Coordinates of C-alpha atoms in Angstrom, one line a residue:
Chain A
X295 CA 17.6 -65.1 -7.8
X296 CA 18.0 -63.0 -4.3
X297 CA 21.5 -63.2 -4.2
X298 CA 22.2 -61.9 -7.8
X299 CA 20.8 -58.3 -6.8
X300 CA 23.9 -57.3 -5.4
X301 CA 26.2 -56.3 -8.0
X302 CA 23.1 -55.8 -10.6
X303 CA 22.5 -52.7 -8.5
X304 CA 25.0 -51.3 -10.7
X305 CA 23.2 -51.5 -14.0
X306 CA 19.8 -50.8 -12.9
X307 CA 18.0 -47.7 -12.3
X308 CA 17.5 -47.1 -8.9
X309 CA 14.5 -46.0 -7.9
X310 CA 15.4 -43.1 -5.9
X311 CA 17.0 -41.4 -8.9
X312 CA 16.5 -37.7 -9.0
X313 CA 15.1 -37.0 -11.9
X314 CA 18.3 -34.6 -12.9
X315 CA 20.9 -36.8 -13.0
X316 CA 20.2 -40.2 -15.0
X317 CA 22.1 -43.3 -14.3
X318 CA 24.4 -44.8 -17.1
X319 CA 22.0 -47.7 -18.4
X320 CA 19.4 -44.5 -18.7
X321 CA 21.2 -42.5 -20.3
X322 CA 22.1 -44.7 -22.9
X323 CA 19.1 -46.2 -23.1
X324 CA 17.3 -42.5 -23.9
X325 CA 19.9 -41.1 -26.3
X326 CA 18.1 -39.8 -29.0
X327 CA 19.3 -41.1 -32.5
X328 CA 21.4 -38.0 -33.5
X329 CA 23.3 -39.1 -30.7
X330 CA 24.7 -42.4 -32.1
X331 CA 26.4 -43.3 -35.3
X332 CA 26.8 -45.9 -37.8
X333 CA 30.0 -47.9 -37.0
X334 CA 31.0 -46.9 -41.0
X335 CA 31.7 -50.6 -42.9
X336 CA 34.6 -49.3 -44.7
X337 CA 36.1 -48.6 -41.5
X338 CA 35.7 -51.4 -40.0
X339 CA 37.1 -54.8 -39.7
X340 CA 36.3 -58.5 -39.3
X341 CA 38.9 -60.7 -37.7
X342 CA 37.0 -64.1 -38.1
X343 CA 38.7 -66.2 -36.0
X344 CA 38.1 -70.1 -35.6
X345 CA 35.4 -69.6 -32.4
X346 CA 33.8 -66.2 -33.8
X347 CA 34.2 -63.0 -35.2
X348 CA 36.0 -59.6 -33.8
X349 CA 35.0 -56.4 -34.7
X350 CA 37.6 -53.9 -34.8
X351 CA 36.6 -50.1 -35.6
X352 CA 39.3 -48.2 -37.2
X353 CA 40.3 -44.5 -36.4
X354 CA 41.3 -43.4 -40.0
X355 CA 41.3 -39.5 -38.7
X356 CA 44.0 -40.7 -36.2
X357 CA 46.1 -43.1 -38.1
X358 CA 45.4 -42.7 -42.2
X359 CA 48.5 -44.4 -43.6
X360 CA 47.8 -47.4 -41.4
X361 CA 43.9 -47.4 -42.0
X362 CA 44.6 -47.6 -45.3
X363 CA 47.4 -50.1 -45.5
X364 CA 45.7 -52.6 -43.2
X365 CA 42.4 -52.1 -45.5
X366 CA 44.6 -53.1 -48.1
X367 CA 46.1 -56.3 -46.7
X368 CA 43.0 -57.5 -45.7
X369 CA 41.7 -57.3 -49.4
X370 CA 44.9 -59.0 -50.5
X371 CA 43.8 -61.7 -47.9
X372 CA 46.8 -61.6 -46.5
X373 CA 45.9 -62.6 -42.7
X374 CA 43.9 -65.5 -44.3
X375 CA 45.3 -68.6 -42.7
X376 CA 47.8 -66.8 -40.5
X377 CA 47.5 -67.0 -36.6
X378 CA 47.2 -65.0 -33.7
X379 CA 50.8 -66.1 -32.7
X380 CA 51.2 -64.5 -29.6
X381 CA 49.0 -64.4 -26.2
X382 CA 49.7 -63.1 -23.4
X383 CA 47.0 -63.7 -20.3
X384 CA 46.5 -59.8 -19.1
X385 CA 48.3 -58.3 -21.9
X386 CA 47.9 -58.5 -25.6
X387 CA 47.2 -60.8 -28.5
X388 CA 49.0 -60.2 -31.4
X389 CA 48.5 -61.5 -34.8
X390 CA 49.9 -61.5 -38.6
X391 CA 52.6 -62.8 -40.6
X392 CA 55.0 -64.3 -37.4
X393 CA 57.6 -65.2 -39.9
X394 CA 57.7 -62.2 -41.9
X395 CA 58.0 -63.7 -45.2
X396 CA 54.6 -63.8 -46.7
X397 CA 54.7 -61.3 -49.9
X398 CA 52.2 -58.7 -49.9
X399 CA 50.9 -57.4 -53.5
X400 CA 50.7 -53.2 -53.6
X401 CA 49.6 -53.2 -49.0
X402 CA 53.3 -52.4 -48.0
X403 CA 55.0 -54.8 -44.8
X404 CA 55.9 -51.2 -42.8
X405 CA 54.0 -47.8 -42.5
X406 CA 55.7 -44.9 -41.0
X407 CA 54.9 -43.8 -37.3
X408 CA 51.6 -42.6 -36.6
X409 CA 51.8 -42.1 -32.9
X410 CA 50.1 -38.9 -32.9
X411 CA 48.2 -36.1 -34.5
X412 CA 49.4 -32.1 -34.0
X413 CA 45.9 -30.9 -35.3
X414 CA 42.9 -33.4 -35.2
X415 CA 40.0 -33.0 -37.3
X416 CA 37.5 -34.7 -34.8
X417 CA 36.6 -32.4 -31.6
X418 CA 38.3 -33.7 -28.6
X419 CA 35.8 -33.9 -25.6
X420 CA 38.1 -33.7 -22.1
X421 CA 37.7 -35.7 -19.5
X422 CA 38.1 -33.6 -15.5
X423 CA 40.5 -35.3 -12.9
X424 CA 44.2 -36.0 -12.7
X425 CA 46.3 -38.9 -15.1
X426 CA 48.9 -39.9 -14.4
X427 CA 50.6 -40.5 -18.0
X428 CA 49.0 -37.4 -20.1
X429 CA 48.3 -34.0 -19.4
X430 CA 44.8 -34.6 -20.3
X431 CA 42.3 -37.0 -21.0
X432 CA 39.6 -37.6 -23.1
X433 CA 37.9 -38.9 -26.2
X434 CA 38.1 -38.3 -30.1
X435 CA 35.6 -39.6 -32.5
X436 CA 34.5 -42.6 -30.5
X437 CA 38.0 -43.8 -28.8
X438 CA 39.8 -43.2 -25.9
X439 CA 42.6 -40.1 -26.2
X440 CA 45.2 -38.5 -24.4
X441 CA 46.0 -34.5 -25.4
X442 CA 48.7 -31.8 -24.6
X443 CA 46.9 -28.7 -24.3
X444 CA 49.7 -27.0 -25.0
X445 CA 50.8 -28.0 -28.5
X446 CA 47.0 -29.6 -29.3
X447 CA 49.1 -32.8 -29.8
X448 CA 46.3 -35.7 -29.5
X449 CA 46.9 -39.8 -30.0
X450 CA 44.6 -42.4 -28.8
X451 CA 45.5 -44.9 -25.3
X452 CA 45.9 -48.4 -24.8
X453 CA 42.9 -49.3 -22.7
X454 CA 41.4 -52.7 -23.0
X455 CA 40.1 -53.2 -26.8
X456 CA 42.7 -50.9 -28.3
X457 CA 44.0 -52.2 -31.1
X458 CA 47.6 -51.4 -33.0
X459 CA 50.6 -52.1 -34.2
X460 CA 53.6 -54.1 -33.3
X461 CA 56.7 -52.5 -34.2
X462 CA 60.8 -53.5 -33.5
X463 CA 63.3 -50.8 -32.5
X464 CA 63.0 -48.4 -35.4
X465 CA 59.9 -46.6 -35.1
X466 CA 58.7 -46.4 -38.4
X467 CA 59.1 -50.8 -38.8
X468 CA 55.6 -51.6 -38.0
X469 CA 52.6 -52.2 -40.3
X470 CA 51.2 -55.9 -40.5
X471 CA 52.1 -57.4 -37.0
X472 CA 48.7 -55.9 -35.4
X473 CA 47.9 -56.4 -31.6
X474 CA 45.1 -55.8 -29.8
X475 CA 45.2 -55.0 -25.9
X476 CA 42.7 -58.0 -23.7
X477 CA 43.8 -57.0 -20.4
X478 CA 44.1 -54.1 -18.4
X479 CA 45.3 -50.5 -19.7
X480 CA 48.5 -50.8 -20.8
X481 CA 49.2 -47.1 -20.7
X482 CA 52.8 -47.0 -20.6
X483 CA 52.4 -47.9 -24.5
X484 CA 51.0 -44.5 -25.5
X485 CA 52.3 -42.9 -28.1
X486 CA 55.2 -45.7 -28.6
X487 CA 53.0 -47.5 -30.5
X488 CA 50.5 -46.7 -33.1
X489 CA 47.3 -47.1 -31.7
X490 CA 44.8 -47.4 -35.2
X491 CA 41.3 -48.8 -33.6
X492 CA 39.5 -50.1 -31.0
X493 CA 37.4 -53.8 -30.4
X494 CA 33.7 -53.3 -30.7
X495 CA 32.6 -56.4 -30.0
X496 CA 33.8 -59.8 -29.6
X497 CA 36.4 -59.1 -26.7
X498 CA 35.2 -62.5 -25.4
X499 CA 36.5 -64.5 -29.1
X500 CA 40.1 -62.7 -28.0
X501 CA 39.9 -64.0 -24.8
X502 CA 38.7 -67.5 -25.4
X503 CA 42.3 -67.7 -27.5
X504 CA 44.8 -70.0 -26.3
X505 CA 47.5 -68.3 -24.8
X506 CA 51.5 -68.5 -25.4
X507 CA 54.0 -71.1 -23.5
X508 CA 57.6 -70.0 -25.7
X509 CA 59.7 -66.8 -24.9
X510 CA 57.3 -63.7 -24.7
X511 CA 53.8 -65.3 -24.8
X512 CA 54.4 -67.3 -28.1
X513 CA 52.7 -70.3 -28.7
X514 CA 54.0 -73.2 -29.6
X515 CA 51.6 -73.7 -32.3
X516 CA 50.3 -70.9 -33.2
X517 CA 48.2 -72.4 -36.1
X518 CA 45.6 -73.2 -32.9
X519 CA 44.6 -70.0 -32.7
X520 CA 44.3 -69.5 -37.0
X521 CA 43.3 -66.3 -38.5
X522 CA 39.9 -67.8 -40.9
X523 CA 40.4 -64.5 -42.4
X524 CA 40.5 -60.6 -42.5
X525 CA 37.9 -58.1 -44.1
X526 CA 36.7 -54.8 -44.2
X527 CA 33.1 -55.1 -43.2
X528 CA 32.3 -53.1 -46.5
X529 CA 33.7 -55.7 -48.7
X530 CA 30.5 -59.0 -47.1
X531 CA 26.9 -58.7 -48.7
X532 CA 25.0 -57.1 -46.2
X533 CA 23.5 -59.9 -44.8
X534 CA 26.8 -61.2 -43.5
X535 CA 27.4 -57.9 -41.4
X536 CA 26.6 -56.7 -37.9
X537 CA 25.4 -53.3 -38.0
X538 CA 26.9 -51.2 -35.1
X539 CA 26.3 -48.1 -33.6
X540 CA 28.3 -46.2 -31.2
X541 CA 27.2 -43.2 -29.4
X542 CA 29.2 -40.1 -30.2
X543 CA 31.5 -38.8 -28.0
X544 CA 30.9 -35.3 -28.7
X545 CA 27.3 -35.7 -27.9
X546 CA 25.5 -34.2 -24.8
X547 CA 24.3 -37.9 -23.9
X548 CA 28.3 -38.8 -23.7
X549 CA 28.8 -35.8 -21.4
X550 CA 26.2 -36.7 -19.1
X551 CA 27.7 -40.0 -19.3
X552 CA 30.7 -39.5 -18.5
X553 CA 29.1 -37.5 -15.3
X554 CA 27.3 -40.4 -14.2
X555 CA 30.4 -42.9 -14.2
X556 CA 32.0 -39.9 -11.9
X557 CA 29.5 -39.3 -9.8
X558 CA 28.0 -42.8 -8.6
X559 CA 24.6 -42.6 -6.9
X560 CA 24.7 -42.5 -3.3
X561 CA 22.2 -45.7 -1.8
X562 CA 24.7 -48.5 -2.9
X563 CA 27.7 -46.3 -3.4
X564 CA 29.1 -46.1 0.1
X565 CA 32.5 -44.8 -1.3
X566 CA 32.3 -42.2 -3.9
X567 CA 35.7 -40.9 -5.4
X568 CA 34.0 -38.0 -8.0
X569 CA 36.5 -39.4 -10.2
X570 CA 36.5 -42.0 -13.5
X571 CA 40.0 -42.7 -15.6
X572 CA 39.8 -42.7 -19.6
X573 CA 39.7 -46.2 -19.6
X574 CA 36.8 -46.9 -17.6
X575 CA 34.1 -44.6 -18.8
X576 CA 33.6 -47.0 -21.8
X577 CA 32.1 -46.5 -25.1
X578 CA 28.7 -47.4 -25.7
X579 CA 27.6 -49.1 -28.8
X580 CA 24.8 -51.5 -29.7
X581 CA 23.3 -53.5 -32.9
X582 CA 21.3 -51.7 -34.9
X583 CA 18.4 -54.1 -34.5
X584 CA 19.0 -54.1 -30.6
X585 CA 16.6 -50.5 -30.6
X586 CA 14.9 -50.8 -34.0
X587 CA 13.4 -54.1 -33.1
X588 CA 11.5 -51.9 -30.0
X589 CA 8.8 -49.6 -30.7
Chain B
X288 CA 60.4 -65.2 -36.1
X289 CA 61.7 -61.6 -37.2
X290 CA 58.6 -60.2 -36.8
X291 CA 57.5 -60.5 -33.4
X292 CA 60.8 -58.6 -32.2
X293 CA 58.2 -55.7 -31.7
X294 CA 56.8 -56.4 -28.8
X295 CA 59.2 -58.4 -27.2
X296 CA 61.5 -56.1 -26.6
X297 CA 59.5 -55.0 -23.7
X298 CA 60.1 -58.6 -22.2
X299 CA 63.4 -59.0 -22.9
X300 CA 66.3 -57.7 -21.7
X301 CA 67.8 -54.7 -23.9
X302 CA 71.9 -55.4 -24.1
X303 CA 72.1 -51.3 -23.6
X304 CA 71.0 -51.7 -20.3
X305 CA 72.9 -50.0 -17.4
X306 CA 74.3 -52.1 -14.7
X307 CA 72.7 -49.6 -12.6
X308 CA 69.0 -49.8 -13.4
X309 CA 68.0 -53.1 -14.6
X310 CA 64.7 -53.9 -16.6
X311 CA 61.8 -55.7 -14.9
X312 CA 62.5 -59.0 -16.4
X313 CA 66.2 -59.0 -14.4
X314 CA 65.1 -57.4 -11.4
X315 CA 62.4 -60.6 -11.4
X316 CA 65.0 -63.1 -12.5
X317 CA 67.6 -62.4 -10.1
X318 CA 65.6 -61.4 -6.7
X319 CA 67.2 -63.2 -4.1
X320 CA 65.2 -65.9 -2.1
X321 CA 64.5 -64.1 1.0
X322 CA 62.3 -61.4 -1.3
X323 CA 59.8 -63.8 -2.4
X324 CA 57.3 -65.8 0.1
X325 CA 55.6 -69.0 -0.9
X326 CA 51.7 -68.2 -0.8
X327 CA 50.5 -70.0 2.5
X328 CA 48.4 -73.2 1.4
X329 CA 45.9 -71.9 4.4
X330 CA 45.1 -68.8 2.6
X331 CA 44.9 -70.2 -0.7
X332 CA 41.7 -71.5 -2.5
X333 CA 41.2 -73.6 -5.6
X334 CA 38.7 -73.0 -7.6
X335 CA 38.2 -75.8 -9.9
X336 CA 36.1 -75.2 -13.3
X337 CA 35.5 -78.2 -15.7
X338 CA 38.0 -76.1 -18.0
X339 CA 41.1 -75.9 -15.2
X340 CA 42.1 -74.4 -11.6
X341 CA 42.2 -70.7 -10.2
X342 CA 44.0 -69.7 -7.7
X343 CA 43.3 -67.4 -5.4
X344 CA 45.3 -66.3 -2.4
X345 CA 43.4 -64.7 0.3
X346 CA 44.3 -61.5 1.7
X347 CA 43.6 -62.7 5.5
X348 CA 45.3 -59.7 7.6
X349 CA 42.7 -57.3 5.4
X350 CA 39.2 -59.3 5.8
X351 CA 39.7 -62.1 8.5
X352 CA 36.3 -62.2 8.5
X353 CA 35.8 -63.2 5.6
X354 CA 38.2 -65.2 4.4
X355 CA 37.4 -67.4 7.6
X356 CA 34.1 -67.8 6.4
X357 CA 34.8 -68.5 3.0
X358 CA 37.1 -71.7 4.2
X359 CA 34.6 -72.8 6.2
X360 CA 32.4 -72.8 3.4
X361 CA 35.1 -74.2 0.9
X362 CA 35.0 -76.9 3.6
X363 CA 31.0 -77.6 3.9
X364 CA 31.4 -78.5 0.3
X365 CA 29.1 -75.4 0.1
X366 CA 30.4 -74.2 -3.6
X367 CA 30.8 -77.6 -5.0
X368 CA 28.3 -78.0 -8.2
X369 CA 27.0 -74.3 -7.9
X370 CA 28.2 -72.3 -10.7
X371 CA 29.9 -69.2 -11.9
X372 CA 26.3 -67.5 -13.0
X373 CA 27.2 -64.0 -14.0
X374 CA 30.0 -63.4 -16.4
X375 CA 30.3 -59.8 -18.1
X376 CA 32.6 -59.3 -20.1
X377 CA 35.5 -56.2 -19.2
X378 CA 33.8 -56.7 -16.3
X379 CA 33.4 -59.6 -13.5
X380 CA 32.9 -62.9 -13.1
X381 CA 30.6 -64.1 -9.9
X382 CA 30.1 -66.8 -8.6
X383 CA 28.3 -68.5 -6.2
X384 CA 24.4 -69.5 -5.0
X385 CA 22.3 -67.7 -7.5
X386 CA 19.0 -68.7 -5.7
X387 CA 20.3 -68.1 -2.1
X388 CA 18.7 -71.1 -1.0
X389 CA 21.0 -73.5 -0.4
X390 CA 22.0 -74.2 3.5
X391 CA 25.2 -73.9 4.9
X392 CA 26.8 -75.4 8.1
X393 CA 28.8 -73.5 10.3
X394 CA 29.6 -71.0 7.9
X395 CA 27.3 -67.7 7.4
X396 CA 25.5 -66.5 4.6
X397 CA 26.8 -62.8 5.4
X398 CA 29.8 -61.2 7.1
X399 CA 29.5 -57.3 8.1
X400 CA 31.5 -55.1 5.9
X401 CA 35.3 -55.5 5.6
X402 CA 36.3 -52.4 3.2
X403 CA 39.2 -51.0 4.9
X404 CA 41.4 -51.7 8.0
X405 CA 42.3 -48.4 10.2
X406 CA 45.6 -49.7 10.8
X407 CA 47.1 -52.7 8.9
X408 CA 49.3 -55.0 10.6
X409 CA 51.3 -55.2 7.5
X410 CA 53.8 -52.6 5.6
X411 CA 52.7 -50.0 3.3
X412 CA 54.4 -49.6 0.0
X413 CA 53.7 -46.7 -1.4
X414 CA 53.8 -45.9 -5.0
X415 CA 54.3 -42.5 -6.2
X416 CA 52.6 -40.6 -8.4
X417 CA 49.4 -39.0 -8.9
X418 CA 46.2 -41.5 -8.6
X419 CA 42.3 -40.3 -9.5
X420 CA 40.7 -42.5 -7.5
X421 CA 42.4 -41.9 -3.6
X422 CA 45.0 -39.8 -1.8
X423 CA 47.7 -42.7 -2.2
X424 CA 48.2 -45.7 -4.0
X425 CA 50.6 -48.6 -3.4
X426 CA 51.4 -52.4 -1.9
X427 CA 50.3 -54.1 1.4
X428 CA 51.3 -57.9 1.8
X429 CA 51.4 -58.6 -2.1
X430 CA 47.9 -56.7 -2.7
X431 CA 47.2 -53.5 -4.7
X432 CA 45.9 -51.2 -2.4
X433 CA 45.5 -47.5 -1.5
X434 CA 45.2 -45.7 1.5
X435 CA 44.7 -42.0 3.6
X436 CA 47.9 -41.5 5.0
X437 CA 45.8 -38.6 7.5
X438 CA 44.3 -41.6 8.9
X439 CA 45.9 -44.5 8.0
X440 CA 42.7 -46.0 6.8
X441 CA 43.6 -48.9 4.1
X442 CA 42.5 -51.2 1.3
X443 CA 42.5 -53.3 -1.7
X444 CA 41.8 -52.1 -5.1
X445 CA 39.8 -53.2 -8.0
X446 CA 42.3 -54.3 -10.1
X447 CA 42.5 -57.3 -12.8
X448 CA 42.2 -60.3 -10.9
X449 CA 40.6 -59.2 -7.7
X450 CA 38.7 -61.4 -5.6
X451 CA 35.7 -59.6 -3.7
X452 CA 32.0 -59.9 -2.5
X453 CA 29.1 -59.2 -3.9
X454 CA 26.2 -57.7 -1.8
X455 CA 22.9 -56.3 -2.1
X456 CA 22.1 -52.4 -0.3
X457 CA 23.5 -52.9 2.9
X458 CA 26.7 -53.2 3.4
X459 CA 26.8 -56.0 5.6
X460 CA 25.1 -58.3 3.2
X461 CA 27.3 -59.8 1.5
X462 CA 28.7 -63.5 2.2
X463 CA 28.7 -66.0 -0.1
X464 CA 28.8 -64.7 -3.6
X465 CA 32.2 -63.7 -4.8
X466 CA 33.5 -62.3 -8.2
X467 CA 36.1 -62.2 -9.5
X468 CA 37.7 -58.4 -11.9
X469 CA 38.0 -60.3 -15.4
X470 CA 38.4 -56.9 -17.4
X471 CA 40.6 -53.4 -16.5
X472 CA 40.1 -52.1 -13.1
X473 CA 37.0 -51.1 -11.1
X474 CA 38.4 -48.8 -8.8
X475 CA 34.9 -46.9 -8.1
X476 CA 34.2 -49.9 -6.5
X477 CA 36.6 -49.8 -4.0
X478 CA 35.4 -49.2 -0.5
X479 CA 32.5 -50.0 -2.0
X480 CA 32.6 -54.2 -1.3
X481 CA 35.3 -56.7 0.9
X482 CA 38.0 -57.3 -1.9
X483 CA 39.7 -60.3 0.1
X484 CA 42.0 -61.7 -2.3
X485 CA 43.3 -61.9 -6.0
X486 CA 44.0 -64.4 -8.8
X487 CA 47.7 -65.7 -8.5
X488 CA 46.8 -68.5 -11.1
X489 CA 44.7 -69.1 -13.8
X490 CA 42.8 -65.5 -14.9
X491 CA 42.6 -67.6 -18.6
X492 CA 40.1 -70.1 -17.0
X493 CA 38.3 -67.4 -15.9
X494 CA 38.2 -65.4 -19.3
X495 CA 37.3 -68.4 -21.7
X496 CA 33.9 -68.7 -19.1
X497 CA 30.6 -68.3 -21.0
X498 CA 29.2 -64.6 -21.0
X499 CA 25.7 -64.5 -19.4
X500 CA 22.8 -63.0 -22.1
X501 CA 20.4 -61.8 -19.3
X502 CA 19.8 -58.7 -17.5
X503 CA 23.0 -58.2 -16.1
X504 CA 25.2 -60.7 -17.5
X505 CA 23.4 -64.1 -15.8
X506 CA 23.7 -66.7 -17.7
X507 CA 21.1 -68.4 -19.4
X508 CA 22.2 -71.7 -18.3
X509 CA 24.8 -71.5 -15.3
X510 CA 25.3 -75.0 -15.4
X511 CA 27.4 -74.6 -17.9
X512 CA 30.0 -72.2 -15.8
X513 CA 29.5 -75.0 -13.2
X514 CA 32.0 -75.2 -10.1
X515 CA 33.3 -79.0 -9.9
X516 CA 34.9 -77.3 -6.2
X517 CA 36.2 -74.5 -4.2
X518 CA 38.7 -75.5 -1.8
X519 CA 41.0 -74.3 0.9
X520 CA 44.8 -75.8 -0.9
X521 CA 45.7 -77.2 2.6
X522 CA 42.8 -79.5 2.5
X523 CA 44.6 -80.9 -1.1
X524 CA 47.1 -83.9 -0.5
X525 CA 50.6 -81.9 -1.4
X526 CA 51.0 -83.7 -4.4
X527 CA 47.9 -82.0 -6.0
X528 CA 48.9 -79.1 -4.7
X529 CA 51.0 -76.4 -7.4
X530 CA 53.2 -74.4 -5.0
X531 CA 53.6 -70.3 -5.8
X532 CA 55.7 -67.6 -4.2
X533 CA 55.0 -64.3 -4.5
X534 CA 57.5 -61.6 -4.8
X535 CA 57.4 -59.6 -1.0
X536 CA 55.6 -55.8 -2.2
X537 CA 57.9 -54.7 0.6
X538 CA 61.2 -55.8 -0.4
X539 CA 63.6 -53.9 -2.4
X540 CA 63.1 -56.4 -5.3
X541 CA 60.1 -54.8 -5.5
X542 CA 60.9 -51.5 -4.8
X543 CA 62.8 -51.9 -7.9
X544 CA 60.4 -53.3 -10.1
X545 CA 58.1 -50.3 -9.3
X546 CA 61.0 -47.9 -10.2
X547 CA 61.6 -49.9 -13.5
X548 CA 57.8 -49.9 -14.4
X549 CA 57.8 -45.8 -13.7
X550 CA 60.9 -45.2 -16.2
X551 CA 61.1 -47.7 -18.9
X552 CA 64.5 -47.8 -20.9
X553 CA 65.4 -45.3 -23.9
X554 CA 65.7 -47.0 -26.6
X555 CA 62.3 -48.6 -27.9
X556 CA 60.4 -46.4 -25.9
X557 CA 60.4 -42.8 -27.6
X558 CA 57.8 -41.5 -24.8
X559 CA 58.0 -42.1 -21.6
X560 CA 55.3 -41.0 -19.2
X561 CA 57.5 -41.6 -15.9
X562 CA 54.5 -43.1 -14.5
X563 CA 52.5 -46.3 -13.4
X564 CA 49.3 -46.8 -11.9
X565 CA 48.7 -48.9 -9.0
X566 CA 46.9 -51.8 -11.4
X567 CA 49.8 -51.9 -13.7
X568 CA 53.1 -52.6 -11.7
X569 CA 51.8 -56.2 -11.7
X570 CA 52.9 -58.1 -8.9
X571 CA 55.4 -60.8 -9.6
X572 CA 54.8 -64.7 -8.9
X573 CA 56.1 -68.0 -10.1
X574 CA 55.6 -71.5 -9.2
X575 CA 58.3 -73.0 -6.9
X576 CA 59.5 -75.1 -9.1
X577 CA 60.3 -72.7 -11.7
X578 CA 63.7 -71.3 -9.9
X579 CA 64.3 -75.0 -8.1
X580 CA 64.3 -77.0 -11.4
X581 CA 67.3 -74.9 -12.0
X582 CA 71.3 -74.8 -11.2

């Protein structure tokens, strides 16, 4: 296995470490457990897909009305046996009612604009360094955010994972058509869209989907890439559920984090920009079992 | 279909458009032929999964060294039935001889460093705009790239779709083992390894790979991300051969598109950062036939 060493060095502790400044896989590793959180069932989602399961956490404090709504739907059933109708390698997969003519019981088909929030009730933990699409960067409750100091105006960005909502011209048409970002950042969206939760885990199932040949990423038959169903995590027994946690953002263990990912070791790290965007810091999370099952 | 107007009104070509700045789908559509370049079969690989082809073109003028030695590999049949080992999801894909222990020909196991040139033999495009990562971003030869303009020191980014080595502490050390950026960018590891090239063609293969479980995101069983072959496209007969062109990063096609990207239309876009980032102006290709097959 000689040859694998050389990007592993990333995720392993190097011996050298000072003892003052952990690297990422330590730091996470030692959080102590007031440092993470329950992934909370009602607030999250299962998109059960035909090759596996997605796990999408919702930002209720950022995006209520379209929390709710979607929570609603999804215990109307009705993305059971709709698709993931459009694909596009790099970009997005979106998914819901392509036609637009499925009836939906009290869940409404459009939710007015929640872009962003003037006063938000989680603590917003800045990220240092430049962006070039927000005055400020940072995190809020366990997602990726973008602030204006100025007005306290705070909405979360499309990095990889994000997960929102399609919407036509008028900006208040969107709520069922939901879309979740499997490619780079896609930054320019920020704030035209509402962004309402982010993947957790199963990235892979998203990318594993067949991707669109028609006009805009389409697929041709987008019953290939079916929609088994949609719940709210709450709603399974227990057994049926994957229980997450994610570490807090506002958490000392997230700070030093986010110091690590800017400040890379030197040994390895030849180059060293002092310097980490909003997108790549990345969230930690982890099954519940994956650190009650060690002693 | 009335749904999926939402997001396709990024991709399509808004009727309130001025003649005067068109939208990135136009400025693609109607760049004249001397603006593109096919990609040179010479300095193009195919990598061939048992699930399809991905193309790489090779960024020759940036890392001679190693793109020479990664033909002559592609040529001692070196790659064929190794695997794609290491797959992390949001991460990389890598590739290569997991056990280091198979012999080569010719070709060398390692090539000393190739992170930067001093002074490129090809035009800089820059992009403007603030960038966290180095003092200026922008375009050499139809690769990402950023640069000092004090010393004219260059090279490729981490983007989505980069093709790089992997190496072990010293910086000479790599050779063989490539990966391949399957998630958002890695800039902090720019500098850091030889990025030589980038996906022109099939990024999907790569991202329906199996993840690796082990330490690191090796795979259990490689085999199953098994390389059928890695070789040069020259060495195909033309007919297996699919031909691509690449839009020039230093014509004013291009020039265009990057203006487009930084200041998307009013209309569906309520906020509008005037901004992109170096791994989001996407750099336009098509296969040859696309534009011949038509009047």
């Amino acid at each position: 296995m000689k040859r694998t060493i050389a990007l592993l060095a990333l995720l392993i502790i190097p011996c050298t470490q000072a003892a003052e400044s952990r690297p990422p896989s330590q730091i996470i590793a030692e959080a102590p457990a007031e440092h993470w959180r329950p992934a909370d069932p009602q607030n999250t989602l299962y998109l059960d897909l035909e090759n596996g399961r997605v796990i999408i956490e919702l930002a209720e404090f950022m995006a209520p009305g379209h929390v709710a709504n979607i929570k609603a739907l999804a215990r109307e059933r009705f993305y059971d046996g709709l698709s993931v109708y459009r694909v596009v390698e790099g970009f997005v997969a979106q998914g819901g009612d392509m036609d637009g003519d499925k009836p939906t019981g009290k869940a409404k088909r459009t939710i007015p604009a929640e872009f962003s929030q003037e006063n938000p009730t989680h603590r917003f933990t800045p990220l240092p360094g430049p962006d070039g699409y927000a005055p400020q960067t940072g995190f809020i409750g366990g997602f990726p955010a973008a602030r204006d100091p100025q007005t306290d105006e705070t909405w979360l960005v499309h990095c990889n994972g994000a997960f929102a909502m399609a919407r036509e011209q008028d900006i208040d048409s969107g709520g069922t058509e939901f879309y979740a970002v499997i490619g780079p950042t896609q930054r320019y969206l920020d704030r035209n869209t509402t962004v309402f939760g982010r993947v957790l885990d199963g990235m892979e199932v998203l990318q594993q989907l067949q991707r669109g040949t028609e006009a805009g990423g389409i697929l041709e038959k987008p019953e290939n890439n079916r929609i088994v169903r949609l719940r709210v995590a709450a709603d399974l027994p227990e057994k049926e559920r994957k229980a997450l946690e994610v570490l807090r953002t506002d958490s000392p263990s997230f700070e030093e984090l986010i110091a690590a990912r800017r400040n890379r070791p030197e040994g390895w790290f030849v180059a060293r920009p002092g310097y980490v965007d909003v997108c790549s810091v990345g969230i930690p999370g982890r099954a519940t079992t994956d650190h009650q099952s060690k002693p």
